[in-house]
């Protein structure tokens, strides 16, 4: 557009334009635009895939398993429905998809996991080989910002510790909304900076000092484990994420804080 009167937006177009303008996504150090940031995020997660599960469980002291289970239990009724389709977005090595599949059982929902880092998807497929074929999630390599699914494909879209890594949160929310059926639910599990002076100080010490040290040592990739605390610090605060879900068109948006605010669950309905 060149010159002329400023474009006025109304209704949903206005809120979409506003959301896009105020919601940049993650930016690993040294990246200047979305394409470079996405390339670096994909490459970095691909590199750490072999040690990802070990470090996840170690660095979260095993709590990550309980957090994902809690999400699966929350959607128990939906997962029991045989016709329901569920997407684990940014599935990594597939742990959320696998607990969703466990909760769904053989007669329940069909689960798909999607991630753009091929080594993560390969590991997820390897892990799902251990469970009965009828209950296995399907894992695909796909970008969360350009999903290869028709609009209105899923009844539930859940993302565990993945949404924060998108290079454009507004575009991510739009894509999540697009692939959900009307009435379908989104669930975003993420880290956040906890509230409360003591907890917050402990968090800073652990996340910014201990975690990059141990993560870097075991994975041999100090950069990747330095990115984790930086990406959490950069992520919008939980109220802002809830507000942005509302302006992206989700209704009944709710925010839960777990572990003193270290972990948040945002839910909302298309
Ligand atoms: C911290 S891991 C979380 C993995 C898994 N959900 C879990 O609970 O452990 C973040 C994942 O998001 C993926 N990711 C980041 N941006 C993505 C994008 N645009 N499209 C698809 N996957 C993406 C990364 O490849 C990585 O596997």
PDB file of N, CA, C and O and ligand atoms in Angstrom, residues 41-42 45-46 52 56 68 88-96 114-117 120 142-145 159-162 164-167, ligand 1:
ATOM      1  N   UNK A  41      15.689 -22.074  15.339  1.00  0.00           N
ATOM      2  CA  UNK A  41      14.915 -22.876  16.307  1.00  0.00           C
ATOM      3  C   UNK A  41      14.838 -24.330  15.819  1.00  0.00           C
ATOM      4  O   UNK A  41      15.081 -25.272  16.578  1.00  0.00           O
ATOM      5  N   UNK A  42      14.542 -24.512  14.537  1.00  0.00           N
ATOM      6  CA  UNK A  42      14.402 -25.874  14.004  1.00  0.00           C
ATOM      7  C   UNK A  42      15.723 -26.638  14.106  1.00  0.00           C
ATOM      8  O   UNK A  42      15.774 -27.781  14.517  1.00  0.00           O
ATOM      9  N   UNK A  45      16.575 -27.489  17.889  1.00  0.00           N
ATOM     10  CA  UNK A  45      15.832 -28.615  18.451  1.00  0.00           C
ATOM     11  C   UNK A  45      16.226 -29.921  17.760  1.00  0.00           C
ATOM     12  O   UNK A  45      16.255 -30.980  18.396  1.00  0.00           O
ATOM     13  N   UNK A  46      16.541 -29.835  16.483  1.00  0.00           N
ATOM     14  CA  UNK A  46      17.024 -31.037  15.791  1.00  0.00           C
ATOM     15  C   UNK A  46      18.314 -31.547  16.425  1.00  0.00           C
ATOM     16  O   UNK A  46      18.491 -32.750  16.638  1.00  0.00           O
ATOM     17  N   UNK A  52      17.117 -34.928  24.355  1.00  0.00           N
ATOM     18  CA  UNK A  52      16.002 -34.083  24.788  1.00  0.00           C
ATOM     19  C   UNK A  52      15.217 -34.698  25.954  1.00  0.00           C
ATOM     20  O   UNK A  52      14.991 -34.045  26.976  1.00  0.00           O
ATOM     21  N   UNK A  56      15.011 -33.233  29.652  1.00  0.00           N
ATOM     22  CA  UNK A  56      13.685 -32.743  30.054  1.00  0.00           C
ATOM     23  C   UNK A  56      13.312 -33.280  31.424  1.00  0.00           C
ATOM     24  O   UNK A  56      12.909 -32.532  32.312  1.00  0.00           O
ATOM     25  N   UNK A  68       2.168 -32.985  31.707  1.00  0.00           N
ATOM     26  CA  UNK A  68       1.487 -33.439  30.478  1.00  0.00           C
ATOM     27  C   UNK A  68       0.309 -34.337  30.812  1.00  0.00           C
ATOM     28  O   UNK A  68      -0.745 -34.269  30.199  1.00  0.00           O
ATOM     29  N   UNK A  88      -1.318 -32.703  18.713  1.00  0.00           N
ATOM     30  CA  UNK A  88      -0.254 -32.257  19.628  1.00  0.00           C
ATOM     31  C   UNK A  88       0.675 -31.394  18.777  1.00  0.00           C
ATOM     32  O   UNK A  88       1.431 -31.900  17.953  1.00  0.00           O
ATOM     33  N   UNK A  89       0.599 -30.091  18.996  1.00  0.00           N
ATOM     34  CA  UNK A  89       1.377 -29.146  18.185  1.00  0.00           C
ATOM     35  C   UNK A  89       2.766 -28.963  18.791  1.00  0.00           C
ATOM     36  O   UNK A  89       2.893 -28.839  20.007  1.00  0.00           O
ATOM     37  N   UNK A  90       3.788 -28.913  17.929  1.00  0.00           N
ATOM     38  CA  UNK A  90       5.179 -28.820  18.417  1.00  0.00           C
ATOM     39  C   UNK A  90       5.448 -30.009  19.332  1.00  0.00           C
ATOM     40  O   UNK A  90       5.882 -29.848  20.482  1.00  0.00           O
ATOM     41  N   UNK A  91       5.180 -31.203  18.811  1.00  0.00           N
ATOM     42  CA  UNK A  91       5.146 -32.407  19.649  1.00  0.00           C
ATOM     43  C   UNK A  91       6.504 -32.868  20.139  1.00  0.00           C
ATOM     44  O   UNK A  91       6.587 -33.694  21.042  1.00  0.00           O
ATOM     45  N   UNK A  92       7.600 -32.361  19.547  1.00  0.00           N
ATOM     46  CA  UNK A  92       8.918 -32.813  19.971  1.00  0.00           C
ATOM     47  C   UNK A  92       9.027 -34.321  19.845  1.00  0.00           C
ATOM     48  O   UNK A  92       8.676 -34.909  18.820  1.00  0.00           O
ATOM     49  N   UNK A  93       9.481 -34.979  20.916  1.00  0.00           N
ATOM     50  CA  UNK A  93       9.645 -36.437  20.881  1.00  0.00           C
ATOM     51  C   UNK A  93       8.341 -37.164  21.196  1.00  0.00           C
ATOM     52  O   UNK A  93       8.342 -38.372  21.431  1.00  0.00           O
ATOM     53  N   UNK A  94       7.234 -36.428  21.244  1.00  0.00           N
ATOM     54  CA  UNK A  94       5.920 -37.063  21.264  1.00  0.00           C
ATOM     55  C   UNK A  94       5.312 -37.364  22.627  1.00  0.00           C
ATOM     56  O   UNK A  94       4.273 -38.025  22.702  1.00  0.00           O
ATOM     57  N   UNK A  95       5.914 -36.867  23.711  1.00  0.00           N
ATOM     58  CA  UNK A  95       5.418 -37.276  25.030  1.00  0.00           C
ATOM     59  C   UNK A  95       3.977 -36.869  25.303  1.00  0.00           C
ATOM     60  O   UNK A  95       3.226 -37.624  25.926  1.00  0.00           O
ATOM     61  N   UNK A  96       3.572 -35.682  24.863  1.00  0.00           N
ATOM     62  CA  UNK A  96       2.181 -35.291  25.111  1.00  0.00           C
ATOM     63  C   UNK A  96       1.236 -36.146  24.266  1.00  0.00           C
ATOM     64  O   UNK A  96       0.235 -36.660  24.762  1.00  0.00           O
ATOM     65  N   UNK A 114       2.674 -33.104  15.534  1.00  0.00           N
ATOM     66  CA  UNK A 114       3.369 -32.389  14.450  1.00  0.00           C
ATOM     67  C   UNK A 114       4.514 -31.559  15.011  1.00  0.00           C
ATOM     68  O   UNK A 114       4.359 -30.890  16.041  1.00  0.00           O
ATOM     69  N   UNK A 115       5.651 -31.625  14.327  1.00  0.00           N
ATOM     70  CA  UNK A 115       6.811 -30.834  14.732  1.00  0.00           C
ATOM     71  C   UNK A 115       7.641 -30.575  13.480  1.00  0.00           C
ATOM     72  O   UNK A 115       7.643 -31.392  12.563  1.00  0.00           O
ATOM     73  N   UNK A 116       8.341 -29.423  13.447  1.00  0.00           N
ATOM     74  CA  UNK A 116       9.114 -29.151  12.227  1.00  0.00           C
ATOM     75  C   UNK A 116      10.566 -29.598  12.300  1.00  0.00           C
ATOM     76  O   UNK A 116      11.292 -29.438  11.319  1.00  0.00           O
ATOM     77  N   UNK A 117      10.984 -30.162  13.439  1.00  0.00           N
ATOM     78  CA  UNK A 117      12.362 -30.664  13.535  1.00  0.00           C
ATOM     79  C   UNK A 117      12.346 -32.175  13.276  1.00  0.00           C
ATOM     80  O   UNK A 117      11.835 -32.941  14.108  1.00  0.00           O
ATOM     81  N   UNK A 120      13.288 -34.792  15.913  1.00  0.00           N
ATOM     82  CA  UNK A 120      12.286 -34.920  16.990  1.00  0.00           C
ATOM     83  C   UNK A 120      11.175 -35.879  16.530  1.00  0.00           C
ATOM     84  O   UNK A 120      10.769 -36.784  17.260  1.00  0.00           O
ATOM     85  N   UNK A 142       5.896 -30.986  10.301  1.00  0.00           N
ATOM     86  CA  UNK A 142       5.105 -29.856   9.795  1.00  0.00           C
ATOM     87  C   UNK A 142       5.381 -28.603  10.610  1.00  0.00           C
ATOM     88  O   UNK A 142       5.697 -28.673  11.799  1.00  0.00           O
ATOM     89  N   UNK A 143       5.238 -27.484   9.932  1.00  0.00           N
ATOM     90  CA  UNK A 143       5.441 -26.177  10.573  1.00  0.00           C
ATOM     91  C   UNK A 143       4.127 -25.711  11.192  1.00  0.00           C
ATOM     92  O   UNK A 143       3.090 -25.656  10.501  1.00  0.00           O
ATOM     93  N   UNK A 144       4.181 -25.345  12.467  1.00  0.00           N
ATOM     94  CA  UNK A 144       2.978 -24.902  13.180  1.00  0.00           C
ATOM     95  C   UNK A 144       2.368 -23.651  12.565  1.00  0.00           C
ATOM     96  O   UNK A 144       1.196 -23.349  12.789  1.00  0.00           O
ATOM     97  N   UNK A 145       3.155 -22.910  11.785  1.00  0.00           N
ATOM     98  CA  UNK A 145       2.632 -21.675  11.202  1.00  0.00           C
ATOM     99  C   UNK A 145       2.039 -21.905   9.808  1.00  0.00           C
ATOM    100  O   UNK A 145       1.520 -20.972   9.200  1.00  0.00           O
ATOM    101  N   UNK A 159      -0.566 -27.950  23.017  1.00  0.00           N
ATOM    102  CA  UNK A 159       0.862 -27.715  22.778  1.00  0.00           C
ATOM    103  C   UNK A 159       1.560 -27.651  24.131  1.00  0.00           C
ATOM    104  O   UNK A 159       1.135 -26.901  25.012  1.00  0.00           O
ATOM    105  N   UNK A 160       2.595 -28.456  24.305  1.00  0.00           N
ATOM    106  CA  UNK A 160       3.333 -28.449  25.573  1.00  0.00           C
ATOM    107  C   UNK A 160       4.723 -27.873  25.333  1.00  0.00           C
ATOM    108  O   UNK A 160       5.528 -28.476  24.611  1.00  0.00           O
ATOM    109  N   UNK A 161       4.985 -26.727  25.898  1.00  0.00           N
ATOM    110  CA  UNK A 161       6.302 -26.083  25.859  1.00  0.00           C
ATOM    111  C   UNK A 161       6.784 -25.829  24.425  1.00  0.00           C
ATOM    112  O   UNK A 161       7.989 -25.746  24.178  1.00  0.00           O
ATOM    113  N   UNK A 162       5.829 -25.698  23.506  1.00  0.00           N
ATOM    114  CA  UNK A 162       6.179 -25.489  22.106  1.00  0.00           C
ATOM    115  C   UNK A 162       5.781 -24.109  21.608  1.00  0.00           C
ATOM    116  O   UNK A 162       6.520 -23.479  20.850  1.00  0.00           O
ATOM    117  N   UNK A 164       5.753 -21.195  22.830  1.00  0.00           N
ATOM    118  CA  UNK A 164       6.733 -20.132  23.119  1.00  0.00           C
ATOM    119  C   UNK A 164       7.824 -20.048  22.048  1.00  0.00           C
ATOM    120  O   UNK A 164       8.417 -18.999  21.844  1.00  0.00           O
ATOM    121  N   UNK A 165       8.066 -21.154  21.368  1.00  0.00           N
ATOM    122  CA  UNK A 165       9.159 -21.203  20.388  1.00  0.00           C
ATOM    123  C   UNK A 165       8.746 -20.774  18.988  1.00  0.00           C
ATOM    124  O   UNK A 165       9.565 -20.802  18.064  1.00  0.00           O
ATOM    125  N   UNK A 166       7.483 -20.409  18.819  1.00  0.00           N
ATOM    126  CA  UNK A 166       7.044 -19.951  17.501  1.00  0.00           C
ATOM    127  C   UNK A 166       7.613 -18.554  17.239  1.00  0.00           C
ATOM    128  O   UNK A 166       7.723 -17.740  18.159  1.00  0.00           O
ATOM    129  N   UNK A 167       7.907 -18.291  15.993  1.00  0.00           N
ATOM    130  CA  UNK A 167       8.531 -16.997  15.683  1.00  0.00           C
ATOM    131  C   UNK A 167       7.494 -15.892  15.500  1.00  0.00           C
ATOM    132  O   UNK A 167       7.853 -14.721  15.357  1.00  0.00           O
TER     133      UNK A 167
HETATM  134  C1  LIG B   1      10.575 -27.440  24.058  1.00  0.00           C
HETATM  135  S1  LIG B   1      10.138 -28.506  22.753  1.00  0.00           S
HETATM  136  C2  LIG B   1       8.646 -29.207  23.346  1.00  0.00           C
HETATM  137  C3  LIG B   1       8.416 -30.594  22.828  1.00  0.00           C
HETATM  138  C4  LIG B   1       7.246 -31.367  23.411  1.00  0.00           C
HETATM  139  N1  LIG B   1       5.982 -30.752  23.108  1.00  0.00           N
HETATM  140  C5  LIG B   1       7.371 -31.606  24.896  1.00  0.00           C
HETATM  141  O1  LIG B   1       6.384 -31.480  25.609  1.00  0.00           O
HETATM  142  O2  LIG B   1       8.460 -31.964  25.333  1.00  0.00           O
HETATM  143  C6  LIG B   1       9.590 -27.391  21.526  1.00  0.00           C
HETATM  144  C7  LIG B   1       9.324 -28.046  20.185  1.00  0.00           C
HETATM  145  O3  LIG B   1       8.679 -27.086  19.362  1.00  0.00           O
HETATM  146  C8  LIG B   1       9.077 -27.331  18.033  1.00  0.00           C
HETATM  147  N2  LIG B   1       8.757 -26.164  17.222  1.00  0.00           N
HETATM  148  C9  LIG B   1       9.168 -24.885  17.402  1.00  0.00           C
HETATM  149  N3  LIG B   1       8.675 -24.100  16.432  1.00  0.00           N
HETATM  150  C10 LIG B   1       7.925 -24.899  15.621  1.00  0.00           C
HETATM  151  C11 LIG B   1       7.173 -24.669  14.448  1.00  0.00           C
HETATM  152  N4  LIG B   1       7.066 -23.462  13.881  1.00  0.00           N
HETATM  153  N5  LIG B   1       6.532 -25.716  13.898  1.00  0.00           N
HETATM  154  C12 LIG B   1       6.612 -26.944  14.439  1.00  0.00           C
HETATM  155  N6  LIG B   1       7.341 -27.236  15.529  1.00  0.00           N
HETATM  156  C13 LIG B   1       7.979 -26.208  16.124  1.00  0.00           C
HETATM  157  C14 LIG B   1      10.557 -27.640  18.157  1.00  0.00           C
HETATM  158  O4  LIG B   1      11.070 -28.314  17.045  1.00  0.00           O
HETATM  159  C15 LIG B   1      10.571 -28.487  19.436  1.00  0.00           C
HETATM  160  O5  LIG B   1      10.507 -29.851  19.152  1.00  0.00           O
END
